[in-house]
JSON list of C-alpha atoms and ligand atoms in Angstrom, two decimals:
[
{"chain": "A", "resi": 1, "resn": "MET", "atom": "CA", "xyz": [0.00, 0.00, 0.00]},
{"chain": "A", "resi": 2, "resn": "LYS", "atom": "CA", "xyz": [1.25, 3.45, -0.88]},
{"chain": "A", "resi": 3, "resn": "THR", "atom": "CA", "xyz": [1.94, 5.63, 2.12]},
{"chain": "A", "resi": 4, "resn": "LEU", "atom": "CA", "xyz": [-0.06, 8.81, 2.19]},
{"chain": "A", "resi": 5, "resn": "ARG", "atom": "CA", "xyz": [1.70, 12.13, 2.27]},
{"chain": "A", "resi": 6, "resn": "ARG", "atom": "CA", "xyz": [0.75, 14.49, 5.08]},
{"chain": "A", "resi": 7, "resn": "LEU", "atom": "CA", "xyz": [-0.82, 17.85, 4.25]},
{"chain": "A", "resi": 8, "resn": "LEU", "atom": "CA", "xyz": [-1.49, 20.54, 6.81]},
{"chain": "A", "resi": 9, "resn": "ILE", "atom": "CA", "xyz": [-4.22, 22.74, 5.34]},
{"chain": "A", "resi": 10, "resn": "THR", "atom": "CA", "xyz": [-5.32, 25.95, 7.02]},
{"chain": "A", "resi": 11, "resn": "GLY", "atom": "CA", "xyz": [-8.29, 28.33, 6.64]},
{"chain": "A", "resi": 12, "resn": "PHE", "atom": "CA", "xyz": [-8.91, 31.64, 8.38]},
{"chain": "A", "resi": 13, "resn": "GLU", "atom": "CA", "xyz": [-11.55, 32.82, 10.83]},
{"chain": "A", "resi": 14, "resn": "PRO", "atom": "CA", "xyz": [-13.83, 35.64, 9.58]},
{"chain": "A", "resi": 15, "resn": "PHE", "atom": "CA", "xyz": [-12.45, 39.19, 9.68]},
{"chain": "A", "resi": 16, "resn": "GLY", "atom": "CA", "xyz": [-13.29, 42.72, 8.59]},
{"chain": "A", "resi": 17, "resn": "GLY", "atom": "CA", "xyz": [-16.90, 42.52, 9.79]},
{"chain": "A", "resi": 18, "resn": "GLU", "atom": "CA", "xyz": [-17.76, 39.36, 7.83]},
{"chain": "A", "resi": 19, "resn": "SER", "atom": "CA", "xyz": [-19.53, 36.50, 9.60]},
{"chain": "A", "resi": 20, "resn": "VAL", "atom": "CA", "xyz": [-17.98, 33.75, 7.48]},
{"chain": "A", "resi": 21, "resn": "ASN", "atom": "CA", "xyz": [-14.66, 33.18, 5.80]},
{"chain": "A", "resi": 22, "resn": "PRO", "atom": "CA", "xyz": [-14.92, 31.10, 2.62]},
{"chain": "A", "resi": 23, "resn": "SER", "atom": "CA", "xyz": [-11.40, 29.77, 3.21]},
{"chain": "A", "resi": 24, "resn": "TRP", "atom": "CA", "xyz": [-12.36, 27.94, 6.39]},
{"chain": "A", "resi": 25, "resn": "GLU", "atom": "CA", "xyz": [-15.80, 26.99, 5.03]},
{"chain": "A", "resi": 26, "resn": "ALA", "atom": "CA", "xyz": [-14.11, 25.23, 2.10]},
{"chain": "A", "resi": 27, "resn": "VAL", "atom": "CA", "xyz": [-11.22, 23.70, 4.08]},
{"chain": "A", "resi": 28, "resn": "SER", "atom": "CA", "xyz": [-13.67, 22.22, 6.59]},
{"chain": "A", "resi": 29, "resn": "ARG", "atom": "CA", "xyz": [-15.66, 20.60, 3.76]},
{"chain": "A", "resi": 30, "resn": "LEU", "atom": "CA", "xyz": [-12.68, 18.86, 2.14]},
{"chain": "A", "resi": 31, "resn": "PRO", "atom": "CA", "xyz": [-12.53, 15.08, 2.48]},
{"chain": "A", "resi": 32, "resn": "ASP", "atom": "CA", "xyz": [-9.86, 13.64, 4.81]},
{"chain": "A", "resi": 33, "resn": "ARG", "atom": "CA", "xyz": [-8.05, 12.21, 1.84]},
{"chain": "A", "resi": 34, "resn": "VAL", "atom": "CA", "xyz": [-7.41, 13.84, -1.54]},
{"chain": "A", "resi": 35, "resn": "GLY", "atom": "CA", "xyz": [-5.32, 11.89, -4.06]},
{"chain": "A", "resi": 36, "resn": "ASP", "atom": "CA", "xyz": [-2.44, 10.50, -2.05]},
{"chain": "A", "resi": 37, "resn": "TRP", "atom": "CA", "xyz": [-2.63, 13.23, 0.58]},
{"chain": "A", "resi": 38, "resn": "GLN", "atom": "CA", "xyz": [-3.91, 12.80, 4.12]},
{"chain": "A", "resi": 39, "resn": "LEU", "atom": "CA", "xyz": [-5.33, 16.13, 5.27]},
{"chain": "A", "resi": 40, "resn": "THR", "atom": "CA", "xyz": [-5.07, 17.74, 8.68]},
{"chain": "A", "resi": 41, "resn": "ARG", "atom": "CA", "xyz": [-7.20, 20.89, 8.94]},
{"chain": "A", "resi": 42, "resn": "LEU", "atom": "CA", "xyz": [-6.44, 23.93, 11.06]},
{"chain": "A", "resi": 43, "resn": "ARG", "atom": "CA", "xyz": [-8.45, 27.12, 11.53]},
{"chain": "A", "resi": 44, "resn": "VAL", "atom": "CA", "xyz": [-6.10, 30.01, 12.16]},
{"chain": "A", "resi": 45, "resn": "PRO", "atom": "CA", "xyz": [-6.83, 33.42, 13.69]},
{"chain": "A", "resi": 46, "resn": "THR", "atom": "CA", "xyz": [-6.78, 36.49, 11.46]},
{"chain": "A", "resi": 47, "resn": "VAL", "atom": "CA", "xyz": [-4.11, 38.05, 13.65]},
{"chain": "A", "resi": 48, "resn": "PHE", "atom": "CA", "xyz": [-0.61, 39.16, 12.63]},
{"chain": "A", "resi": 49, "resn": "GLY", "atom": "CA", "xyz": [2.03, 36.83, 14.02]},
{"chain": "A", "resi": 50, "resn": "LEU", "atom": "CA", "xyz": [-0.44, 34.52, 15.75]},
{"chain": "A", "resi": 51, "resn": "ALA", "atom": "CA", "xyz": [-1.63, 32.84, 12.53]},
{"chain": "A", "resi": 52, "resn": "GLY", "atom": "CA", "xyz": [1.95, 31.80, 11.77]},
{"chain": "A", "resi": 53, "resn": "GLU", "atom": "CA", "xyz": [2.58, 30.67, 15.35]},
{"chain": "A", "resi": 54, "resn": "LYS", "atom": "CA", "xyz": [-0.49, 28.42, 15.33]},
{"chain": "A", "resi": 55, "resn": "ALA", "atom": "CA", "xyz": [0.42, 26.91, 11.97]},
{"chain": "A", "resi": 56, "resn": "LEU", "atom": "CA", "xyz": [4.02, 26.25, 13.04]},
{"chain": "A", "resi": 57, "resn": "GLU", "atom": "CA", "xyz": [2.80, 24.69, 16.29]},
{"chain": "A", "resi": 58, "resn": "ALA", "atom": "CA", "xyz": [0.57, 22.27, 14.34]},
{"chain": "A", "resi": 59, "resn": "ALA", "atom": "CA", "xyz": [3.39, 21.54, 11.87]},
{"chain": "A", "resi": 60, "resn": "GLU", "atom": "CA", "xyz": [5.71, 20.71, 14.75]},
{"chain": "A", "resi": 61, "resn": "THR", "atom": "CA", "xyz": [3.41, 17.86, 15.76]},
{"chain": "A", "resi": 62, "resn": "LEU", "atom": "CA", "xyz": [2.35, 16.72, 12.30]},
{"chain": "A", "resi": 63, "resn": "ARG", "atom": "CA", "xyz": [5.65, 17.01, 10.43]},
{"chain": "A", "resi": 64, "resn": "PRO", "atom": "CA", "xyz": [3.79, 17.59, 7.16]},
{"chain": "A", "resi": 65, "resn": "ASP", "atom": "CA", "xyz": [5.17, 17.03, 3.65]},
{"chain": "A", "resi": 66, "resn": "ALA", "atom": "CA", "xyz": [3.36, 20.19, 2.59]},
{"chain": "A", "resi": 67, "resn": "VAL", "atom": "CA", "xyz": [1.50, 23.10, 4.15]},
{"chain": "A", "resi": 68, "resn": "LEU", "atom": "CA", "xyz": [-1.23, 24.75, 2.09]},
{"chain": "A", "resi": 69, "resn": "CYS", "atom": "CA", "xyz": [-2.92, 27.84, 3.48]},
{"chain": "A", "resi": 70, "resn": "VAL", "atom": "CA", "xyz": [-6.17, 29.27, 2.17]},
{"chain": "A", "resi": 71, "resn": "GLY", "atom": "CA", "xyz": [-7.54, 32.78, 2.66]},
{"chain": "A", "resi": 72, "resn": "GLN", "atom": "CA", "xyz": [-10.32, 35.07, 1.50]},
{"chain": "A", "resi": 73, "resn": "ALA", "atom": "CA", "xyz": [-9.57, 37.72, -1.11]},
{"chain": "A", "resi": 74, "resn": "GLY", "atom": "CA", "xyz": [-12.82, 39.67, -1.39]},
{"chain": "A", "resi": 75, "resn": "GLY", "atom": "CA", "xyz": [-13.20, 41.28, -4.81]},
{"chain": "A", "resi": 76, "resn": "ARG", "atom": "CA", "xyz": [-11.22, 38.65, -6.72]},
{"chain": "A", "resi": 77, "resn": "ALA", "atom": "CA", "xyz": [-13.23, 36.76, -9.31]},
{"chain": "A", "resi": 78, "resn": "GLY", "atom": "CA", "xyz": [-11.22, 33.56, -9.39]},
{"chain": "A", "resi": 79, "resn": "VAL", "atom": "CA", "xyz": [-9.21, 31.19, -7.27]},
{"chain": "A", "resi": 80, "resn": "THR", "atom": "CA", "xyz": [-5.65, 32.50, -7.09]},
{"chain": "A", "resi": 81, "resn": "PRO", "atom": "CA", "xyz": [-2.61, 30.49, -6.02]},
{"chain": "A", "resi": 82, "resn": "GLU", "atom": "CA", "xyz": [-0.02, 32.93, -4.70]},
{"chain": "A", "resi": 83, "resn": "ALA", "atom": "CA", "xyz": [3.46, 32.96, -6.22]},
{"chain": "A", "resi": 84, "resn": "VAL", "atom": "CA", "xyz": [5.23, 35.10, -3.63]},
{"chain": "A", "resi": 85, "resn": "ALA", "atom": "CA", "xyz": [5.24, 36.42, -0.04]},
{"chain": "A", "resi": 86, "resn": "VAL", "atom": "CA", "xyz": [6.88, 39.72, 0.92]},
{"chain": "A", "resi": 87, "resn": "ASN", "atom": "CA", "xyz": [8.54, 40.81, 4.15]},
{"chain": "A", "resi": 88, "resn": "LEU", "atom": "CA", "xyz": [6.02, 43.56, 4.84]},
{"chain": "A", "resi": 89, "resn": "ARG", "atom": "CA", "xyz": [3.09, 44.24, 7.13]},
{"chain": "A", "resi": 90, "resn": "GLU", "atom": "CA", "xyz": [0.90, 46.99, 5.68]},
{"chain": "A", "resi": 91, "resn": "ALA", "atom": "CA", "xyz": [-2.66, 46.71, 6.95]},
{"chain": "A", "resi": 92, "resn": "ALA", "atom": "CA", "xyz": [-5.54, 48.77, 5.57]},
{"chain": "A", "resi": 93, "resn": "ILE", "atom": "CA", "xyz": [-7.86, 47.47, 8.31]},
{"chain": "A", "resi": 94, "resn": "PRO", "atom": "CA", "xyz": [-7.19, 46.18, 11.84]},
{"chain": "A", "resi": 95, "resn": "ASP", "atom": "CA", "xyz": [-6.66, 42.46, 12.32]},
{"chain": "A", "resi": 96, "resn": "ASN", "atom": "CA", "xyz": [-8.88, 40.54, 14.75]},
{"chain": "A", "resi": 97, "resn": "ALA", "atom": "CA", "xyz": [-6.70, 41.61, 17.69]},
{"chain": "A", "resi": 98, "resn": "GLY", "atom": "CA", "xyz": [-7.06, 45.29, 16.72]},
{"chain": "A", "resi": 99, "resn": "SER", "atom": "CA", "xyz": [-3.55, 45.82, 15.40]},
{"chain": "A", "resi": 100, "resn": "ARG", "atom": "CA", "xyz": [-2.93, 47.67, 12.17]},
{"chain": "A", "resi": 101, "resn": "PRO", "atom": "CA", "xyz": [0.80, 47.62, 11.40]},
{"chain": "A", "resi": 102, "resn": "VAL", "atom": "CA", "xyz": [2.14, 49.89, 8.67]},
{"chain": "A", "resi": 103, "resn": "ASN", "atom": "CA", "xyz": [5.57, 49.60, 7.05]},
{"chain": "A", "resi": 104, "resn": "GLU", "atom": "CA", "xyz": [6.78, 46.87, 9.41]},
{"chain": "A", "resi": 105, "resn": "PRO", "atom": "CA", "xyz": [8.64, 43.71, 8.44]},
{"chain": "A", "resi": 106, "resn": "VAL", "atom": "CA", "xyz": [7.16, 40.25, 9.00]},
{"chain": "A", "resi": 107, "resn": "MET", "atom": "CA", "xyz": [10.62, 39.29, 10.17]},
{"chain": "A", "resi": 108, "resn": "ALA", "atom": "CA", "xyz": [13.30, 41.88, 10.94]},
{"chain": "A", "resi": 109, "resn": "GLY", "atom": "CA", "xyz": [16.37, 41.18, 8.83]},
{"chain": "A", "resi": 110, "resn": "GLY", "atom": "CA", "xyz": [14.58, 38.55, 6.71]},
{"chain": "A", "resi": 111, "resn": "PRO", "atom": "CA", "xyz": [14.83, 38.47, 2.93]},
{"chain": "A", "resi": 112, "resn": "ALA", "atom": "CA", "xyz": [12.53, 40.81, 1.00]},
{"chain": "A", "resi": 113, "resn": "ALA", "atom": "CA", "xyz": [10.51, 37.96, -0.46]},
{"chain": "A", "resi": 114, "resn": "TYR", "atom": "CA", "xyz": [10.11, 34.21, -0.81]},
{"chain": "A", "resi": 115, "resn": "PHE", "atom": "CA", "xyz": [8.59, 32.27, -3.70]},
{"chain": "A", "resi": 116, "resn": "ALA", "atom": "CA", "xyz": [5.95, 29.65, -2.90]},
{"chain": "A", "resi": 117, "resn": "THR", "atom": "CA", "xyz": [7.39, 26.14, -3.10]},
{"chain": "A", "resi": 118, "resn": "VAL", "atom": "CA", "xyz": [4.26, 24.41, -4.44]},
{"chain": "A", "resi": 119, "resn": "PRO", "atom": "CA", "xyz": [3.59, 24.08, -8.21]},
{"chain": "A", "resi": 120, "resn": "VAL", "atom": "CA", "xyz": [1.43, 27.20, -8.54]},
{"chain": "A", "resi": 121, "resn": "ARG", "atom": "CA", "xyz": [1.04, 27.13, -12.34]},
{"chain": "A", "resi": 122, "resn": "GLU", "atom": "CA", "xyz": [-0.03, 23.48, -12.33]},
{"chain": "A", "resi": 123, "resn": "MET", "atom": "CA", "xyz": [-2.57, 24.36, -9.67]},
{"chain": "A", "resi": 124, "resn": "VAL", "atom": "CA", "xyz": [-4.03, 27.14, -11.83]},
{"chain": "A", "resi": 125, "resn": "ARG", "atom": "CA", "xyz": [-4.24, 24.74, -14.77]},
{"chain": "A", "resi": 126, "resn": "ALA", "atom": "CA", "xyz": [-5.89, 21.99, -12.72]},
{"chain": "A", "resi": 127, "resn": "ILE", "atom": "CA", "xyz": [-8.50, 24.36, -11.28]},
{"chain": "A", "resi": 128, "resn": "ARG", "atom": "CA", "xyz": [-9.33, 25.76, -14.73]},
{"chain": "A", "resi": 129, "resn": "GLU", "atom": "CA", "xyz": [-9.74, 22.23, -16.06]},
{"chain": "A", "resi": 130, "resn": "ALA", "atom": "CA", "xyz": [-12.57, 21.88, -13.55]},
{"chain": "A", "resi": 131, "resn": "ASP", "atom": "CA", "xyz": [-14.20, 24.93, -15.21]},
{"chain": "A", "resi": 132, "resn": "ILE", "atom": "CA", "xyz": [-13.52, 27.16, -12.24]},
{"chain": "A", "resi": 133, "resn": "PRO", "atom": "CA", "xyz": [-11.89, 30.56, -12.86]},
{"chain": "A", "resi": 134, "resn": "ALA", "atom": "CA", "xyz": [-8.29, 30.66, -11.66]},
{"chain": "A", "resi": 135, "resn": "SER", "atom": "CA", "xyz": [-5.14, 32.68, -12.24]},
{"chain": "A", "resi": 136, "resn": "LEU", "atom": "CA", "xyz": [-1.69, 33.07, -10.79]},
{"chain": "A", "resi": 137, "resn": "SER", "atom": "CA", "xyz": [-1.44, 35.91, -8.28]},
{"chain": "A", "resi": 138, "resn": "LEU", "atom": "CA", "xyz": [1.82, 37.81, -7.90]},
{"chain": "A", "resi": 139, "resn": "SER", "atom": "CA", "xyz": [0.83, 39.44, -4.62]},
{"chain": "A", "resi": 140, "resn": "ALA", "atom": "CA", "xyz": [-0.79, 38.03, -1.50]},
{"chain": "A", "resi": 141, "resn": "GLY", "atom": "CA", "xyz": [-1.07, 41.61, -0.20]},
{"chain": "A", "resi": 142, "resn": "ALA", "atom": "CA", "xyz": [0.57, 42.67, 3.05]},
{"chain": "A", "resi": 143, "resn": "PHE", "atom": "CA", "xyz": [-2.14, 41.68, 5.54]},
{"chain": "A", "resi": 144, "resn": "VAL", "atom": "CA", "xyz": [-2.36, 38.48, 7.61]},
{"chain": "A", "resi": 145, "resn": "CYS", "atom": "CA", "xyz": [-2.42, 36.06, 4.65]},
{"chain": "A", "resi": 146, "resn": "ASN", "atom": "CA", "xyz": [0.94, 37.29, 3.37]},
{"chain": "A", "resi": 147, "resn": "ASP", "atom": "CA", "xyz": [2.21, 37.25, 6.97]},
{"chain": "A", "resi": 148, "resn": "LEU", "atom": "CA", "xyz": [1.32, 33.58, 7.35]},
{"chain": "A", "resi": 149, "resn": "LEU", "atom": "CA", "xyz": [2.79, 32.60, 3.97]},
{"chain": "A", "resi": 150, "resn": "TYR", "atom": "CA", "xyz": [6.04, 34.49, 4.59]},
{"chain": "A", "resi": 151, "resn": "THR", "atom": "CA", "xyz": [6.41, 32.98, 8.08]},
{"chain": "A", "resi": 152, "resn": "LEU", "atom": "CA", "xyz": [5.97, 29.43, 6.78]},
{"chain": "A", "resi": 153, "resn": "LEU", "atom": "CA", "xyz": [8.23, 29.90, 3.74]},
{"chain": "A", "resi": 154, "resn": "GLU", "atom": "CA", "xyz": [10.95, 31.32, 5.99]},
{"chain": "A", "resi": 155, "resn": "HIS", "atom": "CA", "xyz": [10.59, 28.48, 8.48]},
{"chain": "A", "resi": 156, "resn": "PHE", "atom": "CA", "xyz": [10.65, 25.70, 5.90]},
{"chain": "A", "resi": 157, "resn": "ASP", "atom": "CA", "xyz": [13.23, 27.31, 3.59]},
{"chain": "A", "resi": 158, "resn": "GLY", "atom": "CA", "xyz": [15.76, 24.67, 2.56]},
{"chain": "A", "resi": 159, "resn": "SER", "atom": "CA", "xyz": [13.68, 21.79, 4.01]},
{"chain": "A", "resi": 160, "resn": "ASP", "atom": "CA", "xyz": [11.62, 19.13, 2.20]},
{"chain": "A", "resi": 161, "resn": "THR", "atom": "CA", "xyz": [8.32, 20.64, 3.37]},
{"chain": "A", "resi": 162, "resn": "ARG", "atom": "CA", "xyz": [6.64, 22.60, 0.62]},
{"chain": "A", "resi": 163, "resn": "VAL", "atom": "CA", "xyz": [4.53, 25.66, 1.35]},
{"chain": "A", "resi": 164, "resn": "GLY", "atom": "CA", "xyz": [1.78, 27.37, -0.62]},
{"chain": "A", "resi": 165, "resn": "PHE", "atom": "CA", "xyz": [-1.18, 29.71, -0.35]},
{"chain": "A", "resi": 166, "resn": "ILE", "atom": "CA", "xyz": [-4.44, 30.00, -2.26]},
{"chain": "A", "resi": 167, "resn": "HIS", "atom": "CA", "xyz": [-6.72, 33.04, -2.10]},
{"chain": "A", "resi": 168, "resn": "VAL", "atom": "CA", "xyz": [-10.40, 32.43, -2.79]},
{"chain": "A", "resi": 169, "resn": "PRO", "atom": "CA", "xyz": [-13.23, 34.84, -3.69]},
{"chain": "A", "resi": 170, "resn": "PHE", "atom": "CA", "xyz": [-16.22, 35.84, -1.55]},
{"chain": "A", "resi": 171, "resn": "LEU", "atom": "CA", "xyz": [-19.16, 33.48, -1.21]},
{"chain": "A", "resi": 172, "resn": "PRO", "atom": "CA", "xyz": [-22.34, 34.71, -2.96]},
{"chain": "A", "resi": 173, "resn": "GLU", "atom": "CA", "xyz": [-23.89, 35.81, 0.37]},
{"chain": "A", "resi": 174, "resn": "GLN", "atom": "CA", "xyz": [-20.87, 38.07, 1.07]},
{"chain": "A", "resi": 175, "resn": "ALA", "atom": "CA", "xyz": [-20.69, 39.78, -2.32]},
{"chain": "A", "resi": 176, "resn": "LYS", "atom": "CA", "xyz": [-22.24, 43.24, -2.39]},
{"chain": "A", "resi": 177, "resn": "ASN", "atom": "CA", "xyz": [-22.84, 45.70, -5.25]},
{"chain": "A", "resi": 178, "resn": "GLY", "atom": "CA", "xyz": [-21.98, 43.28, -8.00]},
{"chain": "A", "resi": 179, "resn": "GLN", "atom": "CA", "xyz": [-18.77, 42.00, -6.43]},
{"chain": "A", "resi": 180, "resn": "PRO", "atom": "CA", "xyz": [-17.67, 38.64, -7.86]},
{"chain": "A", "resi": 181, "resn": "SER", "atom": "CA", "xyz": [-18.15, 35.42, -5.91]},
{"chain": "A", "resi": 182, "resn": "LEU", "atom": "CA", "xyz": [-17.97, 31.64, -6.18]},
{"chain": "A", "resi": 183, "resn": "THR", "atom": "CA", "xyz": [-20.15, 29.02, -4.52]},
{"chain": "A", "resi": 184, "resn": "ILE", "atom": "CA", "xyz": [-18.79, 26.97, -1.65]},
{"chain": "A", "resi": 185, "resn": "GLU", "atom": "CA", "xyz": [-19.03, 23.86, -3.85]},
{"chain": "A", "resi": 186, "resn": "LYS", "atom": "CA", "xyz": [-16.79, 25.44, -6.51]},
{"chain": "A", "resi": 187, "resn": "ILE", "atom": "CA", "xyz": [-14.26, 26.77, -4.02]},
{"chain": "A", "resi": 188, "resn": "THR", "atom": "CA", "xyz": [-14.04, 23.37, -2.31]},
{"chain": "A", "resi": 189, "resn": "LEU", "atom": "CA", "xyz": [-13.62, 21.57, -5.65]},
{"chain": "A", "resi": 190, "resn": "ALA", "atom": "CA", "xyz": [-10.92, 24.07, -6.68]},
{"chain": "A", "resi": 191, "resn": "LEU", "atom": "CA", "xyz": [-8.95, 23.26, -3.52]},
{"chain": "A", "resi": 192, "resn": "GLN", "atom": "CA", "xyz": [-9.32, 19.55, -4.18]},
{"chain": "A", "resi": 193, "resn": "ARG", "atom": "CA", "xyz": [-7.98, 19.95, -7.72]},
{"chain": "A", "resi": 194, "resn": "ALA", "atom": "CA", "xyz": [-5.06, 22.03, -6.46]},
{"chain": "A", "resi": 195, "resn": "ILE", "atom": "CA", "xyz": [-4.15, 19.44, -3.81]},
{"chain": "A", "resi": 196, "resn": "GLU", "atom": "CA", "xyz": [-4.18, 16.68, -6.42]},
{"chain": "A", "resi": 197, "resn": "VAL", "atom": "CA", "xyz": [-1.28, 18.34, -8.28]},
{"chain": "A", "resi": 198, "resn": "LEU", "atom": "CA", "xyz": [0.70, 19.29, -5.18]},
{"chain": "B", "resi": 201, "resn": "LIG", "atom": "N1", "xyz": [-7.75, 36.98, 4.15]},
{"chain": "B", "resi": 201, "resn": "LIG", "atom": "C1", "xyz": [-6.90, 38.01, 4.67]},
{"chain": "B", "resi": 201, "resn": "LIG", "atom": "C2", "xyz": [-6.50, 37.55, 6.04]},
{"chain": "B", "resi": 201, "resn": "LIG", "atom": "C3", "xyz": [-7.44, 36.45, 6.39]},
{"chain": "B", "resi": 201, "resn": "LIG", "atom": "C4", "xyz": [-8.10, 36.10, 5.13]},
{"chain": "B", "resi": 201, "resn": "LIG", "atom": "O1", "xyz": [-8.88, 35.16, 4.95]},
{"chain": "B", "resi": 201, "resn": "LIG", "atom": "C5", "xyz": [-5.74, 38.37, 3.74]},
{"chain": "B", "resi": 201, "resn": "LIG", "atom": "O2", "xyz": [-5.89, 38.23, 2.52]},
{"chain": "B", "resi": 201, "resn": "LIG", "atom": "O3", "xyz": [-4.69, 38.78, 4.21]}
]
């Protein structure tokens, strides 16, 4: 029997006045096993620093082969694997602990940026093949999602553990004034397709 690879997959709690976060809604609906990956789910707080701490704590126990984080990107029309994380905290709104850092590093003295170590272009292709809009994103912003991705890429740099991030659009019930959205079924299927090509 083939041994399953271990995937730590995270979604975020709601933030910015929303009552749901599609990232956690979708992550919690994924089956325990996708392709040859065994999934361990983790809901992380939308708080600078703390999201990364919680993910690293879980990774310490699980020793995953890959960590895939998922977050909400309201206003985006498609599912967007992130290519890069930058060493910057620049928040337009407060996080869930009330902090709103501006022009601060994620890690003092760290490199300016890290590239994701999962096959982002293959993920885009696989999601599109399922007839779900997807494109490669070259910026995860400078809020908590970027913070989490940078923290994990820095921690696992040079190791065998691969790290990636996927931003997902609003759910239909969150989208206002003609903002784009995707159903929970489509977002969940997109994640499944992305995991299959990890
Ligand atoms: N999206 C935010 C943080 C939590 C989330 O789901 C972001 O894009 O940074």
